[in-house]
Short mmCIF file of C-alpha atoms and ligand atoms in Angstrom, two decimals:
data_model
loop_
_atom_site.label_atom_id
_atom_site.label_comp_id
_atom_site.label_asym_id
_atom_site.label_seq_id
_atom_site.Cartn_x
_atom_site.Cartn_y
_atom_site.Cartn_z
CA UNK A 1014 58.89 74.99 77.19
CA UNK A 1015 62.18 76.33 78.41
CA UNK A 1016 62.47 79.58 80.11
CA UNK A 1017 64.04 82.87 78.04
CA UNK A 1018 66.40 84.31 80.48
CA UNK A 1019 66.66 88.40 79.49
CA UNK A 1020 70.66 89.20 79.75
CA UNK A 1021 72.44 91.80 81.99
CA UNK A 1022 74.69 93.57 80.57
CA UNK A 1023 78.24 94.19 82.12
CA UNK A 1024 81.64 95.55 81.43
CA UNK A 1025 85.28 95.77 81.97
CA UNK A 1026 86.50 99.65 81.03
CA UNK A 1027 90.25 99.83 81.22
CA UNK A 1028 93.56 101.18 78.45
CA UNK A 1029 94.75 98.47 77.60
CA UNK A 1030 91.70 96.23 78.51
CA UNK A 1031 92.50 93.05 75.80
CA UNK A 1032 94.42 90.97 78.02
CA UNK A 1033 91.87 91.14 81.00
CA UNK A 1034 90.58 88.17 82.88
CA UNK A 1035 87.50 89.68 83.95
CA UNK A 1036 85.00 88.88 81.21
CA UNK A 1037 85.93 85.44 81.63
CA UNK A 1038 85.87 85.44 85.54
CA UNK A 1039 82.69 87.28 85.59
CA UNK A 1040 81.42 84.61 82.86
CA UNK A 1041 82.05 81.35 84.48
CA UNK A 1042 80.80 83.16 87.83
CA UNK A 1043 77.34 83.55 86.16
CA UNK A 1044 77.48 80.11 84.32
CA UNK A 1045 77.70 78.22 87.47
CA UNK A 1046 75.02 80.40 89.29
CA UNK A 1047 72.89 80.13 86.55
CA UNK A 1048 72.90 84.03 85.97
CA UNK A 1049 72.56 85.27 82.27
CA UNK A 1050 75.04 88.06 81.72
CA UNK A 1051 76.59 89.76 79.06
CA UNK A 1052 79.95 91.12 80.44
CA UNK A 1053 82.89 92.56 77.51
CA UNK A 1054 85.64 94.10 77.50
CA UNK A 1055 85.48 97.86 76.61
CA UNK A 1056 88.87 99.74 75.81
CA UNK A 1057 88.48 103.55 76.17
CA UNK A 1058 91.13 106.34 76.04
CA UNK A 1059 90.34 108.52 79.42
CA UNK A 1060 89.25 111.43 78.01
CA UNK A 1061 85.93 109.25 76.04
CA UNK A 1062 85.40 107.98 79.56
CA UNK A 1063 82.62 109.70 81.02
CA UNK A 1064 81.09 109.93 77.36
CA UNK A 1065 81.30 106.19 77.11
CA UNK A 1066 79.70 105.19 80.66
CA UNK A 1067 77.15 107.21 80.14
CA UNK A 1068 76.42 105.61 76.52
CA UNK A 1069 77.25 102.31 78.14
CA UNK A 1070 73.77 102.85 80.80
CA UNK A 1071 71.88 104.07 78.06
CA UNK A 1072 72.34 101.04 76.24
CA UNK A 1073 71.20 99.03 79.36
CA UNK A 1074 74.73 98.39 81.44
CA UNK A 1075 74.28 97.78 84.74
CA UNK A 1076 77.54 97.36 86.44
CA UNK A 1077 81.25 97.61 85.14
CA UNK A 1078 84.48 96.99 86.91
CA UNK A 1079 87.25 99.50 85.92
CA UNK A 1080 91.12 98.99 85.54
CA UNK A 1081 94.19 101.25 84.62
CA UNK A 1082 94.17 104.13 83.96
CA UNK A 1083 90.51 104.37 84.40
CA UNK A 1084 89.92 104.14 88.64
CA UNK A 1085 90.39 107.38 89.84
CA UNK A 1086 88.70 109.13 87.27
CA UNK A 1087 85.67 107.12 87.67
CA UNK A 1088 85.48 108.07 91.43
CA UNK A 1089 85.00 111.26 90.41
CA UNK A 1090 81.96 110.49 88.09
CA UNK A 1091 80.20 108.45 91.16
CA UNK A 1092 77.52 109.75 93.03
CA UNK A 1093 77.58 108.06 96.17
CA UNK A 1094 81.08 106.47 97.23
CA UNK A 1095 81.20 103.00 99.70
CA UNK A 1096 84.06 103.74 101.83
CA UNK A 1097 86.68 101.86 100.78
CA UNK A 1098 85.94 103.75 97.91
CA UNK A 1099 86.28 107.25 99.32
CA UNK A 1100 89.40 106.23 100.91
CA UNK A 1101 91.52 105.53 98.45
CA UNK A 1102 90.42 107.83 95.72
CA UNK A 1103 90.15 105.05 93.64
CA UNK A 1104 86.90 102.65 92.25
CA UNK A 1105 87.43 99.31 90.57
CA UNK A 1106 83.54 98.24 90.72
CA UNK A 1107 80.33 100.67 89.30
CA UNK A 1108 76.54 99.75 90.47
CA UNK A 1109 73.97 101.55 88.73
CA UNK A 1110 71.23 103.41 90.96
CA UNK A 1111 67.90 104.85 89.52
CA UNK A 1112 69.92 108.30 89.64
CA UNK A 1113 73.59 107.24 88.74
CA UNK A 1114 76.31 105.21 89.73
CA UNK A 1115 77.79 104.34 93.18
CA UNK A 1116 81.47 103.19 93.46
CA UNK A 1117 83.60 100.75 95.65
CA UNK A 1118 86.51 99.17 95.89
CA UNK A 1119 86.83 95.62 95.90
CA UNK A 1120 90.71 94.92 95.50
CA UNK A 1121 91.42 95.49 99.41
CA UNK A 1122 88.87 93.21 100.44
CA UNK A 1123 89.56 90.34 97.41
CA UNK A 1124 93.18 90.53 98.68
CA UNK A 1125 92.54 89.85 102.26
CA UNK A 1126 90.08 87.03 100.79
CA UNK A 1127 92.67 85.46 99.37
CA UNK A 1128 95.39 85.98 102.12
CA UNK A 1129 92.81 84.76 104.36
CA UNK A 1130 90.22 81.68 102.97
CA UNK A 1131 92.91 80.76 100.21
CA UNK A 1132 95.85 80.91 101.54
CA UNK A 1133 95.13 80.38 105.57
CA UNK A 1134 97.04 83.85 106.13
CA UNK A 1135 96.47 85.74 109.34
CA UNK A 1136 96.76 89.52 109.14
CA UNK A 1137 95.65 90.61 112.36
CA UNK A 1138 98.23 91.68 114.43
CA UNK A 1139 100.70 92.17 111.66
CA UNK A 1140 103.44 94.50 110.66
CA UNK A 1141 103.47 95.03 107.28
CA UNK A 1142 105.37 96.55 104.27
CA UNK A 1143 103.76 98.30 101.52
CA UNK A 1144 105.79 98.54 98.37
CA UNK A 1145 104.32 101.10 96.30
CA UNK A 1146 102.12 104.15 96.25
CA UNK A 1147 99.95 103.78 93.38
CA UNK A 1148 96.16 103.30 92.88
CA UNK A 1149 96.27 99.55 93.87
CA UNK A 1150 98.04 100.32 97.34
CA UNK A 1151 95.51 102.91 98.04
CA UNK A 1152 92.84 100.37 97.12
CA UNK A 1153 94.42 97.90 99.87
CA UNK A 1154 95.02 99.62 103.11
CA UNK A 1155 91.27 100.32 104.72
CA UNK A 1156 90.94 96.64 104.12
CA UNK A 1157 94.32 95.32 105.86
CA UNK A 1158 93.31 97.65 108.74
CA UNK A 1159 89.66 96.40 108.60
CA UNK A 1160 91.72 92.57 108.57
CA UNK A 1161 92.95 93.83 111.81
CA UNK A 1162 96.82 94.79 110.75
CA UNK A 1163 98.75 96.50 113.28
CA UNK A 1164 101.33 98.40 111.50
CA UNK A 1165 101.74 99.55 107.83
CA UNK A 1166 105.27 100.76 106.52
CA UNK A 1167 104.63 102.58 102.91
CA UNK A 1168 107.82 102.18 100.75
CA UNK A 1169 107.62 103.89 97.99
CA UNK A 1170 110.47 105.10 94.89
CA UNK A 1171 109.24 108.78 94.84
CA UNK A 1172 108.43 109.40 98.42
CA UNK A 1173 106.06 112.03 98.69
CA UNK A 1174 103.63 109.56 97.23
CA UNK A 1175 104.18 107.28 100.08
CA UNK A 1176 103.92 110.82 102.79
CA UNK A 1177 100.65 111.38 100.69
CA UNK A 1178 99.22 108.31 100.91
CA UNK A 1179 100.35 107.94 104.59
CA UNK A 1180 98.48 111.27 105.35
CA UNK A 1181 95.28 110.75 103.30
CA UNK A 1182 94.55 106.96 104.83
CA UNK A 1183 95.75 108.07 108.28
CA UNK A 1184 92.20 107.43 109.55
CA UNK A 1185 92.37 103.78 108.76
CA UNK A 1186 95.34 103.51 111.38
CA UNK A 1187 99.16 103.46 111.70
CA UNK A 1188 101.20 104.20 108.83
CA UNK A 1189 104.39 105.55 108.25
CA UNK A 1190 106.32 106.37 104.97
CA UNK A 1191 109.56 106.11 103.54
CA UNK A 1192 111.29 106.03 100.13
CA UNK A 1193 112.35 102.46 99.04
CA UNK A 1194 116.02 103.08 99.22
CA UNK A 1195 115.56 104.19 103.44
CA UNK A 1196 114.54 100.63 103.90
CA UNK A 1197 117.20 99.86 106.42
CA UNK A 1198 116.97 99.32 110.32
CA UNK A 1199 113.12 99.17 109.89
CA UNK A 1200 111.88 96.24 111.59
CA UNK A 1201 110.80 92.80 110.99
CA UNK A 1202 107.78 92.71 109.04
CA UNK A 1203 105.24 89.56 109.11
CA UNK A 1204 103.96 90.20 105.54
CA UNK A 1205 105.41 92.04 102.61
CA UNK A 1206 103.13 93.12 99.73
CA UNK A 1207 104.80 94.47 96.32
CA UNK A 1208 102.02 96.91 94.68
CA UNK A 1209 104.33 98.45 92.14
CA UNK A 1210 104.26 97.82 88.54
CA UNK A 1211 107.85 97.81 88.41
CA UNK A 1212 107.87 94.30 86.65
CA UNK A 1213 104.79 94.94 84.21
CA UNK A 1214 106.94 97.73 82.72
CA UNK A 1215 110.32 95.52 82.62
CA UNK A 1216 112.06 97.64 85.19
CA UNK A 1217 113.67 95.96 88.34
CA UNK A 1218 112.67 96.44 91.72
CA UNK A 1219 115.58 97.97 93.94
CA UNK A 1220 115.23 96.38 97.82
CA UNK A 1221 117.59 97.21 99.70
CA UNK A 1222 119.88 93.87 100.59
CA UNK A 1223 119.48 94.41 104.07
CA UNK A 1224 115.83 94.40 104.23
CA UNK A 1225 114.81 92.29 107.39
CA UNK A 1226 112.36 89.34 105.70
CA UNK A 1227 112.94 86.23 107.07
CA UNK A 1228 110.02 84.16 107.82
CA UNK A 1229 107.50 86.34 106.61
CA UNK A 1230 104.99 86.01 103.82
CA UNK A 1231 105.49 87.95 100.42
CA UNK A 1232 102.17 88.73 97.88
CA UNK A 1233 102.23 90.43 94.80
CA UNK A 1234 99.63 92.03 93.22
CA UNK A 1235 100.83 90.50 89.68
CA UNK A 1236 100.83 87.67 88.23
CA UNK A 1237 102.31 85.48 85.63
CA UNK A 1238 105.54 86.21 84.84
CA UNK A 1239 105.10 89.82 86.63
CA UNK A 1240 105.05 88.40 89.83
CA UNK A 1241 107.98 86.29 89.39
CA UNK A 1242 111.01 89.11 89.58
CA UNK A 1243 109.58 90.31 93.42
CA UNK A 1244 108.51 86.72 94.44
CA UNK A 1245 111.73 84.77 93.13
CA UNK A 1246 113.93 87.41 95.26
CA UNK A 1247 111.68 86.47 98.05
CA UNK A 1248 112.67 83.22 97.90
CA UNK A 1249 116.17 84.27 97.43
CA UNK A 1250 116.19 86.22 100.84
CA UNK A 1251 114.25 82.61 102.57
CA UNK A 1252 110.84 83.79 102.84
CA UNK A 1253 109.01 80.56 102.49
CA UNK A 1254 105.78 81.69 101.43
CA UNK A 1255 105.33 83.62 98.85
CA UNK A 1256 102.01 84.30 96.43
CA UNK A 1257 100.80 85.94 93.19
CA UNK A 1258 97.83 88.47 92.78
CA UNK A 1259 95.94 85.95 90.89
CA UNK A 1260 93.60 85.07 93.89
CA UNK A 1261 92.94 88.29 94.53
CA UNK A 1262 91.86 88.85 91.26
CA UNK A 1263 89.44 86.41 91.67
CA UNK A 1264 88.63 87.34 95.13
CA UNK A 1265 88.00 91.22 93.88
CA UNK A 1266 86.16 89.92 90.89
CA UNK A 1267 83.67 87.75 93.25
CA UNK A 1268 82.80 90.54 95.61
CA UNK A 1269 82.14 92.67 92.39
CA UNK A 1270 79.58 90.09 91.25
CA UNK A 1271 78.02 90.74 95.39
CA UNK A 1272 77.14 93.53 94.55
CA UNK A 1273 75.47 93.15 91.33
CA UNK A 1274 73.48 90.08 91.40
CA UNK A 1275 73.10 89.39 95.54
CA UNK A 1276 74.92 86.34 95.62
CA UNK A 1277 78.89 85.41 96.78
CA UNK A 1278 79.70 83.15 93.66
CA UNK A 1279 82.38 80.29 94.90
CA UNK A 1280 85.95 81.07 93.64
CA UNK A 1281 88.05 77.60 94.09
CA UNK A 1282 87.30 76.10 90.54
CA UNK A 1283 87.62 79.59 88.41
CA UNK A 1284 90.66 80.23 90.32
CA UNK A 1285 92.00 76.94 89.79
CA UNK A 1286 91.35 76.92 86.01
CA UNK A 1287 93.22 80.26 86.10
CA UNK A 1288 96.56 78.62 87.51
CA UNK A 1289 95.82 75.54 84.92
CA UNK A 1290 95.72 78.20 82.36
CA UNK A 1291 98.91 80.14 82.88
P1 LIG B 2637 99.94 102.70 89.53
O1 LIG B 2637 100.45 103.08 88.19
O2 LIG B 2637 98.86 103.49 90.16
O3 LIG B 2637 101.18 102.70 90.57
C1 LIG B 2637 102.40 102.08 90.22
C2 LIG B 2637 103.30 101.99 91.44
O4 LIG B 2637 104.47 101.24 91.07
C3 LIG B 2637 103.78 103.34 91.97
O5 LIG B 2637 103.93 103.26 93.36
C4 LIG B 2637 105.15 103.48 91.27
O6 LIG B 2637 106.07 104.29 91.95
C5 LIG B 2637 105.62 102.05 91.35
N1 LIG B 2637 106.66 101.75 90.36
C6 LIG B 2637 106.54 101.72 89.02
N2 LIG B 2637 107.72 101.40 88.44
C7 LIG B 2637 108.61 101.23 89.45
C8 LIG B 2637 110.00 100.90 89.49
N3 LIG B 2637 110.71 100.66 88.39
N4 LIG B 2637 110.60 100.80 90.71
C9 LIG B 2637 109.89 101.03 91.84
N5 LIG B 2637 108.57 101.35 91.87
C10 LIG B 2637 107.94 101.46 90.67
O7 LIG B 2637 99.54 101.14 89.39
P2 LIG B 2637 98.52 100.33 90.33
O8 LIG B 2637 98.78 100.74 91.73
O9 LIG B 2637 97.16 100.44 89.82
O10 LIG B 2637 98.97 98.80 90.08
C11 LIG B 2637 100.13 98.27 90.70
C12 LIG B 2637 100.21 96.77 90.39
O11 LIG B 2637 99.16 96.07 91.04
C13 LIG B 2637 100.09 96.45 88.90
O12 LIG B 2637 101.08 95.52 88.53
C14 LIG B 2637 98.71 95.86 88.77
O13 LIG B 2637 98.64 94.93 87.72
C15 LIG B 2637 98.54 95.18 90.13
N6 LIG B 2637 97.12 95.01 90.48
C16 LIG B 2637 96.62 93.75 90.68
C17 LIG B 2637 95.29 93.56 91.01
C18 LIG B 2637 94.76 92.16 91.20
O14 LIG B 2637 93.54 91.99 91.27
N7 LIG B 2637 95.60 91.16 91.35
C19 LIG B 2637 94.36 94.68 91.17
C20 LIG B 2637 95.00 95.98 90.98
C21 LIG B 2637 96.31 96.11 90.63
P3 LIG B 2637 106.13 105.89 91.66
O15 LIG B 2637 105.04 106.49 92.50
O16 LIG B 2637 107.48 106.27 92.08
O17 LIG B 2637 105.89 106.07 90.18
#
Protein backbone atom coordinates (compact mmCIF):
# COMPACT_ATOMS: atom_id res chain seq x y z
CA UNK A 1 0.00 0.00 0.00
CA UNK A 2 1.62 3.25 -0.95
CA UNK A 3 2.31 5.90 1.50
CA UNK A 4 -0.13 9.31 1.60
CA UNK A 5 2.33 12.06 1.83
CA UNK A 6 0.30 15.21 3.75
CA UNK A 7 1.39 18.51 1.59
CA UNK A 8 3.17 21.71 2.84
CA UNK A 9 1.96 24.48 1.81
CA UNK A 10 4.16 27.39 0.37
CA UNK A 11 4.05 30.66 -1.42
CA UNK A 12 5.47 33.30 -3.57
CA UNK A 13 3.80 36.95 -2.42
CA UNK A 14 4.94 39.62 -4.81
CA UNK A 15 2.91 42.74 -7.35
CA UNK A 16 3.25 41.52 -10.16
CA UNK A 17 3.91 37.84 -9.07
CA UNK A 18 2.57 35.94 -12.64
CA UNK A 19 5.74 35.78 -14.34
CA UNK A 20 7.72 34.29 -11.29
CA UNK A 21 9.97 31.30 -11.47
CA UNK A 22 9.67 30.37 -8.00
CA UNK A 23 6.71 28.00 -7.88
CA UNK A 24 8.36 26.11 -10.44
CA UNK A 25 11.93 26.21 -8.84
CA UNK A 26 10.57 25.42 -5.51
CA UNK A 27 8.50 22.50 -7.35
CA UNK A 28 11.11 20.57 -9.13
CA UNK A 29 13.32 21.18 -5.84
CA UNK A 30 10.73 19.08 -3.88
CA UNK A 31 10.09 16.57 -6.81
CA UNK A 32 13.60 15.44 -6.85
CA UNK A 33 13.89 15.30 -2.97
CA UNK A 34 10.88 13.57 -2.75
CA UNK A 35 9.21 16.43 -0.63
CA UNK A 36 5.37 16.98 -1.11
CA UNK A 37 4.71 20.69 -1.32
CA UNK A 38 2.21 22.90 -2.42
CA UNK A 39 3.99 26.22 -3.35
CA UNK A 40 1.67 29.15 -5.65
CA UNK A 41 1.96 32.14 -6.61
CA UNK A 42 0.00 34.78 -4.56
CA UNK A 43 -0.36 38.42 -6.07
CA UNK A 44 -1.25 40.98 -3.34
CA UNK A 45 -1.47 44.83 -3.51
CA UNK A 46 0.77 46.02 -0.29
CA UNK A 47 -1.67 47.39 1.67
CA UNK A 48 -3.73 43.46 1.83
CA UNK A 49 -0.28 42.29 2.83
CA UNK A 50 -0.20 41.74 6.36
CA UNK A 51 -4.04 40.74 6.09
CA UNK A 52 -3.12 38.12 3.57
CA UNK A 53 0.00 36.43 5.48
CA UNK A 54 -1.77 36.18 8.25
CA UNK A 55 -4.81 34.38 6.34
CA UNK A 56 -2.13 32.57 4.40
CA UNK A 57 -0.80 30.71 8.18
CA UNK A 58 -4.18 30.24 9.13
CA UNK A 59 -4.84 28.25 6.25
CA UNK A 60 -1.70 26.11 7.04
CA UNK A 61 1.36 28.09 5.06
CA UNK A 62 4.43 27.46 6.31
CA UNK A 63 7.00 29.41 4.49
CA UNK A 64 6.75 32.05 1.58
CA UNK A 65 9.42 33.83 -0.31
CA UNK A 66 8.54 37.52 -1.08
CA UNK A 67 9.38 39.74 -4.20
CA UNK A 68 8.72 43.44 -5.30
CA UNK A 69 7.26 45.53 -3.79
CA UNK A 70 6.61 43.25 -0.96
CA UNK A 71 10.39 42.83 1.00
CA UNK A 72 10.67 45.58 3.13
CA UNK A 73 7.35 45.64 4.32
CA UNK A 74 7.48 42.14 5.34
CA UNK A 75 10.60 42.84 7.55
CA UNK A 76 8.60 44.83 9.41
CA UNK A 77 5.87 42.13 10.11
CA UNK A 78 8.81 39.55 11.30
CA UNK A 79 9.41 38.76 14.67
CA UNK A 80 12.80 37.68 14.85
CA UNK A 81 15.18 38.90 11.90
CA UNK A 82 18.50 36.51 10.69
CA UNK A 83 21.01 39.06 10.02
CA UNK A 84 21.32 39.40 6.66
CA UNK A 85 17.92 40.19 7.18
CA UNK A 86 18.29 43.05 9.63
CA UNK A 87 20.89 44.46 7.50
CA UNK A 88 19.42 45.28 4.65
CA UNK A 89 15.95 46.15 5.71
CA UNK A 90 14.77 43.84 3.38
CA UNK A 91 13.32 39.83 3.60
CA UNK A 92 12.90 37.67 0.53
CA UNK A 93 12.30 34.25 2.61
CA UNK A 94 9.42 33.83 5.73
CA UNK A 95 9.73 30.63 8.24
CA UNK A 96 6.91 30.17 10.41
CA UNK A 97 7.66 29.78 14.30
CA UNK A 98 5.02 28.54 16.89
CA UNK A 99 4.67 32.45 17.66
CA UNK A 100 5.14 34.11 14.13
CA UNK A 101 7.38 34.49 11.42
CA UNK A 102 11.21 34.96 11.25
CA UNK A 103 12.80 36.61 8.14
CA UNK A 104 16.10 36.32 6.06
CA UNK A 105 17.57 37.13 3.20
CA UNK A 106 18.71 34.73 0.82
CA UNK A 107 19.60 36.81 -2.43
CA UNK A 108 23.20 37.85 -1.01
CA UNK A 109 24.13 34.49 -0.24
CA UNK A 110 22.38 32.72 -3.67
CA UNK A 111 24.47 35.36 -5.53
CA UNK A 112 27.78 34.54 -4.08
CA UNK A 113 26.59 30.75 -4.69
CA UNK A 114 26.45 31.30 -7.99
CA UNK A 115 29.56 33.62 -8.45
CA UNK A 116 31.26 31.05 -6.53
CA UNK A 117 30.18 26.98 -7.18
CA UNK A 118 28.66 28.02 -10.69
CA UNK A 119 30.63 30.16 -12.08
CA UNK A 120 34.29 29.43 -10.31
CA UNK A 121 34.31 33.29 -9.28
CA UNK A 122 36.54 34.42 -6.47
CA UNK A 123 35.33 37.40 -4.44
CA UNK A 124 37.66 37.57 -1.74
CA UNK A 125 39.95 40.17 -2.03
CA UNK A 126 37.93 42.10 -4.54
CA UNK A 127 37.08 45.63 -5.39
CA UNK A 128 33.83 45.92 -6.44
CA UNK A 129 31.14 48.21 -8.01
CA UNK A 130 27.68 48.32 -6.94
CA UNK A 131 25.27 49.76 -9.44
CA UNK A 132 22.23 50.57 -7.70
CA UNK A 133 20.69 51.34 -4.35
CA UNK A 134 17.58 49.51 -4.22
CA UNK A 135 16.23 46.57 -2.11
CA UNK A 136 18.26 43.92 -4.08
CA UNK A 137 21.69 45.80 -3.45
CA UNK A 138 20.89 46.03 0.14
CA UNK A 139 20.07 42.33 0.07
CA UNK A 140 23.75 41.67 -1.42
CA UNK A 141 26.38 43.46 0.50
CA UNK A 142 26.63 41.50 4.14
CA UNK A 143 27.06 38.54 1.89
CA UNK A 144 29.96 39.91 -0.54
CA UNK A 145 31.65 41.05 2.71
CA UNK A 146 30.89 37.66 4.40
CA UNK A 147 32.55 36.23 0.65
CA UNK A 148 35.48 38.10 1.86
CA UNK A 149 35.28 41.38 -0.64
CA UNK A 150 37.63 44.04 0.09
CA UNK A 151 36.13 47.12 -1.24
CA UNK A 152 32.55 48.10 -2.28
CA UNK A 153 31.95 51.33 -4.48
CA UNK A 154 27.93 52.11 -4.38
CA UNK A 155 26.94 53.89 -7.67
CA UNK A 156 23.85 54.92 -7.59
CA UNK A 157 21.43 57.63 -10.04
CA UNK A 158 19.97 59.51 -6.98
CA UNK A 159 22.85 59.55 -4.62
CA UNK A 160 21.68 59.90 -1.29
CA UNK A 161 20.41 56.39 -1.70
CA UNK A 162 23.84 55.18 -2.33
CA UNK A 163 25.22 57.71 1.08
CA UNK A 164 22.24 55.84 2.83
CA UNK A 165 22.95 52.61 2.03
CA UNK A 166 26.74 53.24 2.49
CA UNK A 167 25.96 54.47 6.11
CA UNK A 168 23.36 51.85 7.17
CA UNK A 169 25.67 48.61 5.98
CA UNK A 170 28.84 50.36 7.20
CA UNK A 171 29.22 47.54 9.74
CA UNK A 172 29.61 44.94 7.10
CA UNK A 173 32.90 46.83 5.94
CA UNK A 174 34.25 49.38 3.41
CA UNK A 175 31.95 51.21 1.32
CA UNK A 176 31.89 54.33 -0.28
CA UNK A 177 29.17 56.12 -2.41
CA UNK A 178 28.82 58.07 -5.36
CA UNK A 179 26.18 59.05 -7.96
CA UNK A 180 26.52 57.09 -11.29
CA UNK A 181 27.50 60.03 -13.36
CA UNK A 182 30.92 60.70 -10.69
CA UNK A 183 32.11 57.39 -11.98
CA UNK A 184 35.37 58.71 -13.26
CA UNK A 185 39.03 58.29 -11.89
CA UNK A 186 37.63 55.58 -9.50
CA UNK A 187 39.71 52.64 -9.76
CA UNK A 188 39.88 49.35 -11.35
CA UNK A 189 37.29 47.18 -10.11
CA UNK A 190 37.59 43.14 -10.26
CA UNK A 191 33.78 42.63 -10.41
CA UNK A 192 30.96 44.86 -11.45
CA UNK A 193 27.38 44.01 -10.37
CA UNK A 194 24.31 46.01 -12.05
CA UNK A 195 21.34 45.88 -9.30
CA UNK A 196 19.19 48.48 -10.96
CA UNK A 197 16.05 47.84 -12.74
CA UNK A 198 16.91 50.25 -15.25
CA UNK A 199 16.33 47.61 -18.11
CA UNK A 200 13.06 45.93 -16.58
CA UNK A 201 11.47 49.38 -16.95
CA UNK A 202 12.94 50.02 -20.65
CA UNK A 203 15.15 52.85 -19.53
CA UNK A 204 18.97 52.80 -20.41
CA UNK A 205 21.65 52.61 -18.08
CA UNK A 206 24.03 55.78 -18.27
CA UNK A 207 27.96 54.51 -17.46
CA UNK A 208 30.08 56.78 -17.82
CA UNK A 209 32.50 55.89 -21.07
CA UNK A 210 35.42 56.15 -19.09
CA UNK A 211 34.58 53.68 -16.52
CA UNK A 212 37.82 51.55 -15.85
CA UNK A 213 36.46 47.66 -16.63
CA UNK A 214 38.79 45.81 -18.38
CA UNK A 215 39.29 42.33 -17.33
CA UNK A 216 36.86 42.20 -14.76
CA UNK A 217 33.71 40.17 -14.35
CA UNK A 218 30.16 41.81 -14.86
CA UNK A 219 26.70 40.06 -13.12
CA UNK A 220 23.40 41.25 -13.35
CA UNK A 221 20.79 40.62 -11.22
CA UNK A 222 18.31 40.17 -14.38
CA UNK A 223 17.81 38.03 -16.69
CA UNK A 224 16.47 37.32 -20.06
CA UNK A 225 16.41 40.01 -22.15
CA UNK A 226 16.87 42.44 -18.94
CA UNK A 227 20.21 41.47 -18.50
CA UNK A 228 21.22 41.88 -21.96
CA UNK A 229 21.39 46.01 -22.26
CA UNK A 230 24.17 46.07 -19.02
CA UNK A 231 25.86 42.73 -20.07
CA UNK A 232 26.11 43.42 -23.98
CA UNK A 233 27.88 46.92 -23.04
CA UNK A 234 30.11 44.81 -20.95
CA UNK A 235 31.19 43.08 -23.67
CA UNK A 236 31.40 46.20 -25.62
CA UNK A 237 33.97 47.77 -23.09
CA UNK A 238 36.08 43.86 -23.27
CA UNK A 239 35.05 42.44 -20.10
CA UNK A 240 35.19 38.81 -20.95
CA UNK A 241 33.01 37.44 -18.47
CA UNK A 242 29.96 38.46 -18.02
CA UNK A 243 26.63 36.64 -16.28
CA UNK A 244 22.85 36.91 -15.75
CA UNK A 245 20.93 36.76 -12.33
CA UNK A 246 19.42 33.56 -13.32
CA UNK A 247 21.80 31.44 -11.05
CA UNK A 248 21.26 33.40 -8.38
CA UNK A 249 17.80 32.96 -8.59
CA UNK A 250 18.24 29.55 -8.26
CA UNK A 251 20.92 29.81 -5.76
CA UNK A 252 18.46 32.20 -3.46
CA UNK A 253 15.60 29.89 -4.18
CA UNK A 254 17.72 26.69 -2.85
CA UNK A 255 18.84 28.25 0.38
CA UNK A 256 15.08 29.27 0.85
CA UNK A 257 14.09 25.59 0.58
CA UNK A 258 17.28 25.16 3.70
CA UNK A 259 15.45 26.60 5.66
CA UNK A 260 12.16 25.08 5.30
CA UNK A 261 12.57 21.48 4.82
CA UNK A 262 16.48 20.86 6.31
CA UNK A 263 17.94 19.84 3.24
CA UNK A 264 20.35 21.87 0.41
CA UNK A 265 18.37 20.64 -2.76
CA UNK A 266 21.07 20.39 -5.85
CA UNK A 267 20.66 23.32 -8.33
CA UNK A 268 22.66 22.19 -11.71
CA UNK A 269 19.63 20.46 -13.51
CA UNK A 270 16.75 23.17 -12.46
CA UNK A 271 19.14 25.76 -13.39
CA UNK A 272 19.98 24.22 -16.53
CA UNK A 273 16.34 23.64 -17.60
CA UNK A 274 15.95 27.36 -16.82
CA UNK A 275 18.64 28.45 -19.55
CA UNK A 276 16.96 25.59 -21.94
CA UNK A 277 13.81 27.40 -21.27
CA UNK A 278 14.59 30.99 -22.08
P1 LIG B 1 14.36 48.56 -6.41
O1 LIG B 1 13.16 49.14 -7.05
O2 LIG B 1 14.41 48.44 -4.94
O3 LIG B 1 15.65 49.43 -6.84
C1 LIG B 1 15.83 49.79 -8.20
C2 LIG B 1 17.23 50.37 -8.38
O4 LIG B 1 17.42 50.60 -9.79
C3 LIG B 1 17.45 51.71 -7.68
O5 LIG B 1 18.79 51.80 -7.28
C4 LIG B 1 17.14 52.71 -8.82
O6 LIG B 1 17.78 53.95 -8.68
C5 LIG B 1 17.76 51.98 -9.98
N1 LIG B 1 17.22 52.43 -11.27
C6 LIG B 1 15.96 52.27 -11.73
N2 LIG B 1 15.85 52.81 -12.98
C7 LIG B 1 17.07 53.33 -13.28
C8 LIG B 1 17.58 54.01 -14.43
N3 LIG B 1 16.83 54.28 -15.49
N4 LIG B 1 18.89 54.39 -14.41
C9 LIG B 1 19.67 54.12 -13.34
N5 LIG B 1 19.24 53.47 -12.22
C10 LIG B 1 17.94 53.09 -12.20
O7 LIG B 1 14.57 47.14 -7.13
P2 LIG B 1 15.40 45.88 -6.55
O8 LIG B 1 16.64 46.41 -5.92
O9 LIG B 1 14.53 45.03 -5.76
O10 LIG B 1 15.74 45.05 -7.90
C11 LIG B 1 16.78 45.46 -8.77
C12 LIG B 1 16.96 44.40 -9.86
O11 LIG B 1 17.47 43.20 -9.30
C13 LIG B 1 15.64 44.03 -10.56
O12 LIG B 1 15.86 44.00 -11.96
C14 LIG B 1 15.33 42.66 -10.03
O13 LIG B 1 14.62 41.89 -10.96
C15 LIG B 1 16.73 42.09 -9.78
N6 LIG B 1 16.71 41.02 -8.77
C16 LIG B 1 17.13 39.77 -9.12
C17 LIG B 1 17.13 38.74 -8.19
C18 LIG B 1 17.57 37.36 -8.60
O14 LIG B 1 17.35 36.41 -7.84
N7 LIG B 1 18.22 37.19 -9.73
C19 LIG B 1 16.69 38.95 -6.80
C20 LIG B 1 16.31 40.33 -6.52
C21 LIG B 1 16.31 41.29 -7.48
P3 LIG B 1 17.06 55.17 -7.87
O15 LIG B 1 17.35 54.90 -6.42
O16 LIG B 1 17.70 56.38 -8.40
O17 LIG B 1 15.59 55.08 -8.18
Amino acid sequence: MSRVRASSSFAVFGQPVGHSLSPYIHRRFAEAGGIALDYVALEVEPARFATRLARFHAEGGQGANVTLPLKEQAARLCLELSPAARLSGAVNTLVRRADGWRGDNTDGIGLCRDLRANAGVTLAGQRVLLLGAGGAARGIVPALFDEGVAELVVANRSPERAIALAHDLAECGPIDACALEQLHDVGHFGVLINATSAARQGEALALPASLPASGALACDLSYGVAARPFLDWAASVGIARRRDGLGMLVEQAAESFLRWHGVRPATAAVLMELRARA
